[in-house]
CSV table of C-alpha atoms in Angstrom, one decimal:
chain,number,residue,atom,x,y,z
A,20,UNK,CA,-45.3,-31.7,-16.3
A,21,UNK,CA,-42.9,-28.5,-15.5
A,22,UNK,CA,-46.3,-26.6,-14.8
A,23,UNK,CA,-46.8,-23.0,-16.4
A,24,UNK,CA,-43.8,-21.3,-18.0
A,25,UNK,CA,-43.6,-17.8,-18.2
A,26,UNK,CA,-41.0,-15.8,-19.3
A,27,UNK,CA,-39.0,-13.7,-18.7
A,28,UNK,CA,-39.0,-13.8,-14.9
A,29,UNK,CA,-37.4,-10.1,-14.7
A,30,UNK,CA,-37.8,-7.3,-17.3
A,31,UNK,CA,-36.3,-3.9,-17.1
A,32,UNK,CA,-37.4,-1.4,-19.9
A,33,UNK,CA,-37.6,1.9,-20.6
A,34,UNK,CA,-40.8,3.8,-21.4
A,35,UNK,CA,-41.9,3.8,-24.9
A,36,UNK,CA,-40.2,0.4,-25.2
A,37,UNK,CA,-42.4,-3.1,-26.4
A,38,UNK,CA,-42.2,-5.6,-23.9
A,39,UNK,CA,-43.5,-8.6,-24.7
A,40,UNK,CA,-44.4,-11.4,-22.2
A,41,UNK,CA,-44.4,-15.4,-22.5
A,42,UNK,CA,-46.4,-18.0,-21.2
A,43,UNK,CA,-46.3,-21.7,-22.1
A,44,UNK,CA,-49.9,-23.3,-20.2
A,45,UNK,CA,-49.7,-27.1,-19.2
A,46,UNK,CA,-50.7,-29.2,-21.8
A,47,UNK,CA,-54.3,-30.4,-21.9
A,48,UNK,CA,-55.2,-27.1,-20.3
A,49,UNK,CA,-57.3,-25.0,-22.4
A,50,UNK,CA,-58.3,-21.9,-20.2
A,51,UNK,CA,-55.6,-19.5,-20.1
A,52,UNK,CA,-55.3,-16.0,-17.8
A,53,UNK,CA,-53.5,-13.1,-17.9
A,54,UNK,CA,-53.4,-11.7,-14.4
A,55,UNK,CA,-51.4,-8.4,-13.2
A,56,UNK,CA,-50.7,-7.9,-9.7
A,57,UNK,CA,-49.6,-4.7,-8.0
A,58,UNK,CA,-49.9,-3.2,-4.3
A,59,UNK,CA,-52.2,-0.3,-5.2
A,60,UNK,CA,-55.0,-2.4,-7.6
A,61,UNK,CA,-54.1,-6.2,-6.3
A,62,UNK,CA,-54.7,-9.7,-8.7
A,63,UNK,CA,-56.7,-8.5,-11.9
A,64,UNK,CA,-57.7,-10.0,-14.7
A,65,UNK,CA,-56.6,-9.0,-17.9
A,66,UNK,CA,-57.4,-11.4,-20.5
A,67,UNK,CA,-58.6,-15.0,-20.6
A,68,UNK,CA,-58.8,-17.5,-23.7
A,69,UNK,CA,-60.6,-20.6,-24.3
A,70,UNK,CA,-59.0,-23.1,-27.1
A,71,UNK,CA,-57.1,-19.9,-28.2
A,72,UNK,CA,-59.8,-18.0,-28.5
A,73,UNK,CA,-60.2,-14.4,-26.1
A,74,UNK,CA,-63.0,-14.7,-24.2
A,75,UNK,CA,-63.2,-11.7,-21.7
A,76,UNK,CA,-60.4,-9.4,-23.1
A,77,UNK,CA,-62.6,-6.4,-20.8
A,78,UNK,CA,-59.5,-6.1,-17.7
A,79,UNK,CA,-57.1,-5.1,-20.3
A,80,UNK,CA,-56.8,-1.9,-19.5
A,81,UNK,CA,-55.8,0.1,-22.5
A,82,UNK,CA,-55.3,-0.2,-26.1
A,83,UNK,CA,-51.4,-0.5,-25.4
A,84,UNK,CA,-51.7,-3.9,-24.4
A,85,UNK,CA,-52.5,-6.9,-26.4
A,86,UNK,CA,-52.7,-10.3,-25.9
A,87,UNK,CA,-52.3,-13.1,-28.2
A,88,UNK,CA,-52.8,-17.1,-28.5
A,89,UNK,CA,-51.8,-18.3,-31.4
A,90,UNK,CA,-51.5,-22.2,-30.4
A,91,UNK,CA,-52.6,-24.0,-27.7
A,92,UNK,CA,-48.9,-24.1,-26.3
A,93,UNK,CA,-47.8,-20.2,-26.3
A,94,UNK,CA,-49.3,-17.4,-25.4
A,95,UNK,CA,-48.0,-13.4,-25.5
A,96,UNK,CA,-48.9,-10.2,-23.8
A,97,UNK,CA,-47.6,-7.0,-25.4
A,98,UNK,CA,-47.3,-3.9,-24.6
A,99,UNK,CA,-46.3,-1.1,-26.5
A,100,UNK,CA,-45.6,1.9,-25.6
A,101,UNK,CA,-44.5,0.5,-22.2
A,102,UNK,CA,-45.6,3.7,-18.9
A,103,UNK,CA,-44.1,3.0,-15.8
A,104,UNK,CA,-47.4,2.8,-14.3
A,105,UNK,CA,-47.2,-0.6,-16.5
A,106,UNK,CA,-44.8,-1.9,-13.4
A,107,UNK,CA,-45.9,-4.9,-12.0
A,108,UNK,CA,-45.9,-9.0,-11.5
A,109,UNK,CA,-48.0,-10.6,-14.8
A,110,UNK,CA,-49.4,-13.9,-14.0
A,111,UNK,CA,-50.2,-16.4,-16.4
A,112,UNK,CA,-52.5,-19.1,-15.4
A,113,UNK,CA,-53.7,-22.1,-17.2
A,114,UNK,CA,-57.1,-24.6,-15.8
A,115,UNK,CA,-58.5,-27.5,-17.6
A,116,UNK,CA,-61.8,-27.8,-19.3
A,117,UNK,CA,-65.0,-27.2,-17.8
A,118,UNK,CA,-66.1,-30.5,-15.6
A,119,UNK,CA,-62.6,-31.5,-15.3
A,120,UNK,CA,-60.6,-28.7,-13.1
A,121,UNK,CA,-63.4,-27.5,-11.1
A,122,UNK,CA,-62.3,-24.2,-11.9
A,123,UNK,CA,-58.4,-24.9,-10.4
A,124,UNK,CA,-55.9,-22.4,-11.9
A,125,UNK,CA,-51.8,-23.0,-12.0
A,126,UNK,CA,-49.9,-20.3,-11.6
A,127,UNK,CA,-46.7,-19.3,-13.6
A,128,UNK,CA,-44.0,-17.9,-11.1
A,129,UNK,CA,-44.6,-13.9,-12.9
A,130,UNK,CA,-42.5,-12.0,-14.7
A,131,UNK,CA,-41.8,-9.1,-12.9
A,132,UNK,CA,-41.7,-5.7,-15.4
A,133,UNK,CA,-40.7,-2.8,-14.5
A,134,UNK,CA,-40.9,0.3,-16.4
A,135,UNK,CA,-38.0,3.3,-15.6
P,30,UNK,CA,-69.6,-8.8,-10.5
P,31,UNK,CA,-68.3,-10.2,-7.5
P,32,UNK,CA,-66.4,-8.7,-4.7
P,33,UNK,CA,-64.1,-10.0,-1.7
P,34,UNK,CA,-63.5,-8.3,1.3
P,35,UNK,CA,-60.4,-9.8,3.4
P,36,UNK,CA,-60.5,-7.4,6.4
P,37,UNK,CA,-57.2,-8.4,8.1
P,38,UNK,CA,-54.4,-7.0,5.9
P,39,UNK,CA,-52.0,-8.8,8.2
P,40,UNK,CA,-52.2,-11.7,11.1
P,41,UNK,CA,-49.6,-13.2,12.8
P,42,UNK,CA,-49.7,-16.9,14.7
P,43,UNK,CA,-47.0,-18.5,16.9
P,44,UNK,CA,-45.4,-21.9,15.5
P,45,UNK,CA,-48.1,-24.7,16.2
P,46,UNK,CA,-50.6,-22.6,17.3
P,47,UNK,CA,-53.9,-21.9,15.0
P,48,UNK,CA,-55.3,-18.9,13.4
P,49,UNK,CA,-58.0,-18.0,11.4
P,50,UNK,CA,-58.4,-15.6,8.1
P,51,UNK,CA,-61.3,-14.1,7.3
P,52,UNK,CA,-63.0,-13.5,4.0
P,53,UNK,CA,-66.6,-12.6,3.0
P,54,UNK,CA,-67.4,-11.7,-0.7
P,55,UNK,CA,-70.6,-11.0,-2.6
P,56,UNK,CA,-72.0,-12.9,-5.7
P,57,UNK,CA,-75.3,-13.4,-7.1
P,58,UNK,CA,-74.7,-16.6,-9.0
P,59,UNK,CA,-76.0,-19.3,-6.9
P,60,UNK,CA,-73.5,-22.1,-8.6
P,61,UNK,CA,-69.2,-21.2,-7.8
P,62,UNK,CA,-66.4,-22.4,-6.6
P,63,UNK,CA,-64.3,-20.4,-3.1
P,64,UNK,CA,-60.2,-20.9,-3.1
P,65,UNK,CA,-57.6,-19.8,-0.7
P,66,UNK,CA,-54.3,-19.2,-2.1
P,67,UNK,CA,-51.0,-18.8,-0.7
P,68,UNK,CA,-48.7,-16.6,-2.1
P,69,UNK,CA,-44.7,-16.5,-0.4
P,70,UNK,CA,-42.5,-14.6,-0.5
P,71,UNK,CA,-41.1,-16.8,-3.7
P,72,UNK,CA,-44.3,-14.9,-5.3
P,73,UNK,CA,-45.7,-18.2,-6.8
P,74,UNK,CA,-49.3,-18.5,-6.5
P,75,UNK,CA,-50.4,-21.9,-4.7
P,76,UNK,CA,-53.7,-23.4,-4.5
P,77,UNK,CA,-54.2,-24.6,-0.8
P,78,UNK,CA,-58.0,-25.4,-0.7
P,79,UNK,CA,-61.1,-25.0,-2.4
P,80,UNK,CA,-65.1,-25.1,-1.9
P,81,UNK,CA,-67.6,-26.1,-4.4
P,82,UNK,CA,-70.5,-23.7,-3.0
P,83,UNK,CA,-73.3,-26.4,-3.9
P,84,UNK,CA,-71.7,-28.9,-0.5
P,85,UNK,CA,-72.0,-28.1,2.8
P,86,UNK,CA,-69.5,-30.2,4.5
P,87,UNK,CA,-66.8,-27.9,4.9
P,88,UNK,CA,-63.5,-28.5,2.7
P,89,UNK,CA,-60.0,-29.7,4.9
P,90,UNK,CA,-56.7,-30.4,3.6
P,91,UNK,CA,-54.0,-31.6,5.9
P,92,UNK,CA,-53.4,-28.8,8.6
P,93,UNK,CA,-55.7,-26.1,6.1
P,94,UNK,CA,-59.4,-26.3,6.4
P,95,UNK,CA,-62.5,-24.0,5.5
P,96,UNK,CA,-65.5,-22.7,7.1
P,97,UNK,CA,-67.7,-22.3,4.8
P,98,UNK,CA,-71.2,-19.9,5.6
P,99,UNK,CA,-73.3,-20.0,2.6
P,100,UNK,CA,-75.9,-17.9,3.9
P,101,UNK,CA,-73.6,-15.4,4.8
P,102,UNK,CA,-71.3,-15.5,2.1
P,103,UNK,CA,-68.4,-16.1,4.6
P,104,UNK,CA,-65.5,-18.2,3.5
P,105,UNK,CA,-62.6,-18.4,6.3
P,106,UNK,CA,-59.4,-20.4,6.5
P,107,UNK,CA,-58.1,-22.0,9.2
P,108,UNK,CA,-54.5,-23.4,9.7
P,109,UNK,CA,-53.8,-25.5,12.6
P,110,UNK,CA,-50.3,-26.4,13.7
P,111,UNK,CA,-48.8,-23.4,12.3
P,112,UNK,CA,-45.5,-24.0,10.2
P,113,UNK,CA,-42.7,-21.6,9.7
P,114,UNK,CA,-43.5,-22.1,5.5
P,115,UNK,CA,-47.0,-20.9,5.9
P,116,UNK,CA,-45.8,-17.7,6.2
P,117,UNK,CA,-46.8,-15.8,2.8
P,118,UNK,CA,-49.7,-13.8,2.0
P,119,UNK,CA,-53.0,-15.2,1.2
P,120,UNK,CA,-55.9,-14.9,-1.1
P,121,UNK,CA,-59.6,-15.4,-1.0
P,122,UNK,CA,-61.2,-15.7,-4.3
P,123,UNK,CA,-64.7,-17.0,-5.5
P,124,UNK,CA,-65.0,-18.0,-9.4
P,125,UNK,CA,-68.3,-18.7,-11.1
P,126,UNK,CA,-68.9,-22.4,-12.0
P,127,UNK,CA,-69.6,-22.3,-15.4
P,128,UNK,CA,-70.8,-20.9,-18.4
P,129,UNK,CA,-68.1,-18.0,-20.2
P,130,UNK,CA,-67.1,-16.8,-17.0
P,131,UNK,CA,-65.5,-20.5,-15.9
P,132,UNK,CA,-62.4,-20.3,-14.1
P,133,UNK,CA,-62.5,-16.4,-13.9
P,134,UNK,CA,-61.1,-15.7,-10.3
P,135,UNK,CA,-62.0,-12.6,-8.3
P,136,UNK,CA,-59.0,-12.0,-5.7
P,137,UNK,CA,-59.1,-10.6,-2.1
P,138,UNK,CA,-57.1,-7.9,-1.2
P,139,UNK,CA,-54.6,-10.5,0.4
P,140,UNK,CA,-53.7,-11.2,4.4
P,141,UNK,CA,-50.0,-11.5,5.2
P,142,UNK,CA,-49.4,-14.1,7.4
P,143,UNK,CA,-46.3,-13.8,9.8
P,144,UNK,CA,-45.2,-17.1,11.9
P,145,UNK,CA,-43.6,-16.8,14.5
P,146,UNK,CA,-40.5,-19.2,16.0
């Protein structure tokens, strides 16, 4: 398996510009987590699904982002209107079912946004 | 909620000698799992060991193993034979075993780890 995709790995936008982030999990994984990482706040969780479904949506941290699974192969965050306080590395994760992962998550190498 | 305290923001180690990196967190669920992950400078998350909380036999993988203090919610890693590639920083993070908060990590703030030649 090529693990987790995500994509792009660098973004460079202006503020008030969408950016919209990719992940791809590992197939027969269905947990999937958004997580944002930055020097001042760390790993967070943003979002998680299970079988496309949001679970705990409560580390997004405004109504500017939102997160998407429409399939159990692709997976968006979105952000719009990008704030350069938005600059960070987003992590998408992926972890098989309960009983079989023993709560492992694979990492996607980031896409790292930054917001001018 | 849980927390995780990692109280050595940075630790260095000479090549093929051992060090130690700390972590303590707080949780009142009695059923989790504890991970260390290494991140490099690369920035790819990688799982190098985890605990279930429920076994007391410590978890070791290769050079990387755990001591794991139930009791006193203490969850250090120790790598022995330090290699050039372990330099990177590394995370502590506990995650509930089950029910709708499965697989939802809580990270450390993160040690860097420096090796030296």
């Amino acid at each position: 398996d090529a693990g987790v995709i995500q994509s792009p790995r660098h973004e460079v936008t202006e503020m008030g510009q969408e950016v919209t982030l990719r992940c791809k999990p590992i197939s027969g994984h269905d947990y999937l987590f958004w997580y944002r990482q930055t020097m001042m706040r760390g790993l967070e969780l943003l979002i998680y699904f299970n079988n496309n479904v949001p679970i705990d949506d409560s580390g997004m941290p405004e109504d500017r982002f939102s997160a998407k699974m429409p399939n159990a192969s692709f997976s968006t965050l979105k952000i719009q209107p990008s704030e350069p306080r938005d600059s960070a590395v987003y992590f998408c994760a992926s972890s098989l079912p309960q009983g079989l992962g023993a709560n492992v998550l694979t990492f996607g190498a980031g896409s790292r946004l930054t917001v001018l | 909620a849980q927390t995780v305290t990692q109280s050595q923001p940075e630790m260095s180690v000479q090549e093929a000698e051992t060090v130690t990196l700390s972590c303590t967190y707080d949780t009142s669920e009695s059923d989790y799992y504890l991970f260390w992950y290494k991140q490099p400078p690369s920035r790819q998350m990688i799982l190098v060991i985890r605990q279930e909380a429920y076994k007391q036999q410590n978890a070791t993988e290769n050079r990387f193993s755990v001591n794991f203090q139930k009791a006193a919610k203490s969850f250090s890693l120790k790598i022995s034979d330090s290699q050039l590639g372990d330099a990177a920083m590394y995370f502590c993070a506990p995650a509930y075993a089950g029910g709708t908060s499965y697989g939802k990590l809580t990270f450390g703030q993160g040690t860097i780890l420096t090796v030296h030649p």
